[in-house]
Amino acid sequence: MELTAKEKRKKYLQRTLGVVAVLIALNIAASYIHGRWDLTAEKRYTLAASTRNMLRQLDAPVYIEVYLKGQYPASFRQLGDATRELLEEFQEYGGKNIRFSFVSPGTNLPDSLRMSFQDSLMAKGILPFNLQVQENGQDSYAEKLIFPGATIRYKDRENSVNLLKSQGGMDPMQALNSSVALLEYRFANAIYQLQQTERPLVGYMLGHGEPEGPNIYDALKTLHELYQVDTINLKTDSHIPQEFDAVLFVRPLETFTDEDKLKIDQYVMNGGKVLWFIDNLTASADSLRGREFVAFDRNLQLEDLLFKYGARVNLDLVQDLQSDMIPLVVGNIGDKPQIRPIPFPFFPLLTPGNTHPIVKNMDLIMSRFASSIDTIKGGGIRKTVLLATSDHSRTLGGPVRISLESVQQQPNQRDFRQRAIPVAVLLEGRFPSLFNHRLSREQHQALQSASGRPFKAMADTLNRMIVVGDADIVTNALSQKEGPLQMGVNEFNPQYVFANKEFFLNSMEYLTSKTPIMDTRSKELTLRLLDGEKLKKDKTLWQVLAFALPIGAILLFAMVFQFIRQRKYAG
């Protein structure tokens, strides 16, 4: 039975209302139920389980202010878009406890207030980026400071993060990619730090000539910002208390006795973490003032202890063609000396050794007179090289004669054939004691009386230790105008900051952290760049396709629709 025209209109109206009702229902459901499928191979849009759990357990709002709003070049807009997408994903798990906004720092403020506001951002650790912008379509350019960073507030505490990774000679696209890959870690770690009511306790070791003055200022200042810090005198204290989550040795100068090493050994056997920065030879930047010196063995007597744990800091110095600069007088113009920065092979720029979370996506590390490290096979200890030299390096066994005059000669590349010489190593496992079967009954009793714990011949649980063959990685230079500089800054080129502080903080976090948030540093994003030459060659073809295909598809759809309509209503 054929429907009348009125019945057809009624049926059409019912279908239309039904479609509208379904769409409304879907929109209402979508406001409560969210989902997204991450089809990327590296899961770039999927948060780590540790991040999701932390966000779900927030008990108060987290306010995030991102300073990436404005007319910026494409790379900064891309970083801003990636940050917004990440924070929107944070909101999926943190709900109303994640609140963020994008602002343009200093906009609509008078010059004096804008400069004051920018100074406050720098005081919080947000590093500015000097951008060249064109003035109103003219040929001239002006400098504009932008602050690719964010401040994060939780309850009465505040933290800050830098979003842009230092390029350090890296391709800008790779630097941007690394910055995007680190976004989750930087925000998640900052929120985690704000949540901590009790900070880990770190011990700074004294008693063997370790630095206490301005040369260690930045490292200790950095520690005090994130940790509880106290000093331990290994010579006068009866033992290392296990309340310390980690202890730090920086450039000891005097010999370690068996009594000293026993204190360290039993601290490690009971689960204590140790971070070593060791200078085995008597080489330092201050020694260069005499233009020539010989670096000798300090006779620290730590070889047997570290060997037992799986590593050996060698009595040598590393030279590398990938090195930092030193200013040298290369001639005179009239009565004025001509000074030029020259690469100094004894100042190697160390490369992050692998994809471990401590060093993943990290820039080069500045070092001074570094020693190589050997790892010992066996023992059930896992060894991971964190920092190493480039593919053009070598070692010189001590004693080593060091002369500034030799730097002016062009190095012979054939002498630098060693590759990736380890300078920093992570050790993980159940460490064996150096003193097993070596102590008398009286010594056992004295140890238990002093520490309240019996002697242990083997660690009960898995432990961690980091050994670095250069203390200058965490010391800082001194400027006559500014005083102590940041670690990782060459006083003759203070504009560039190497990743020394990042390495130091990551190492401490890995040793002391009880959560796996650092694992998010391992996220790797794949650059999928267009082939520039092919794009240029086929430019016209793609322009035609991009213009013609959408229009052609619409015309084809209209023709098919019209044909079906005519067939349907032909009778």
XYZ file of C-alpha atoms in Angstrom, residues 314 316-319 371-372 393-397 415 418 421:
15
model
C 91.000 4.597 36.631
C 94.030 8.404 34.034
C 92.627 11.497 32.332
C 90.321 11.545 29.338
C 90.990 13.694 26.284
C 88.847 9.969 34.568
C 87.547 6.887 32.794
C 88.734 10.446 22.426
C 91.570 8.770 24.295
C 92.962 8.204 27.796
C 96.328 9.207 29.237
C 97.585 7.141 32.186
C 95.485 9.726 18.160
C 88.690 5.462 21.352
C 84.792 5.977 27.151
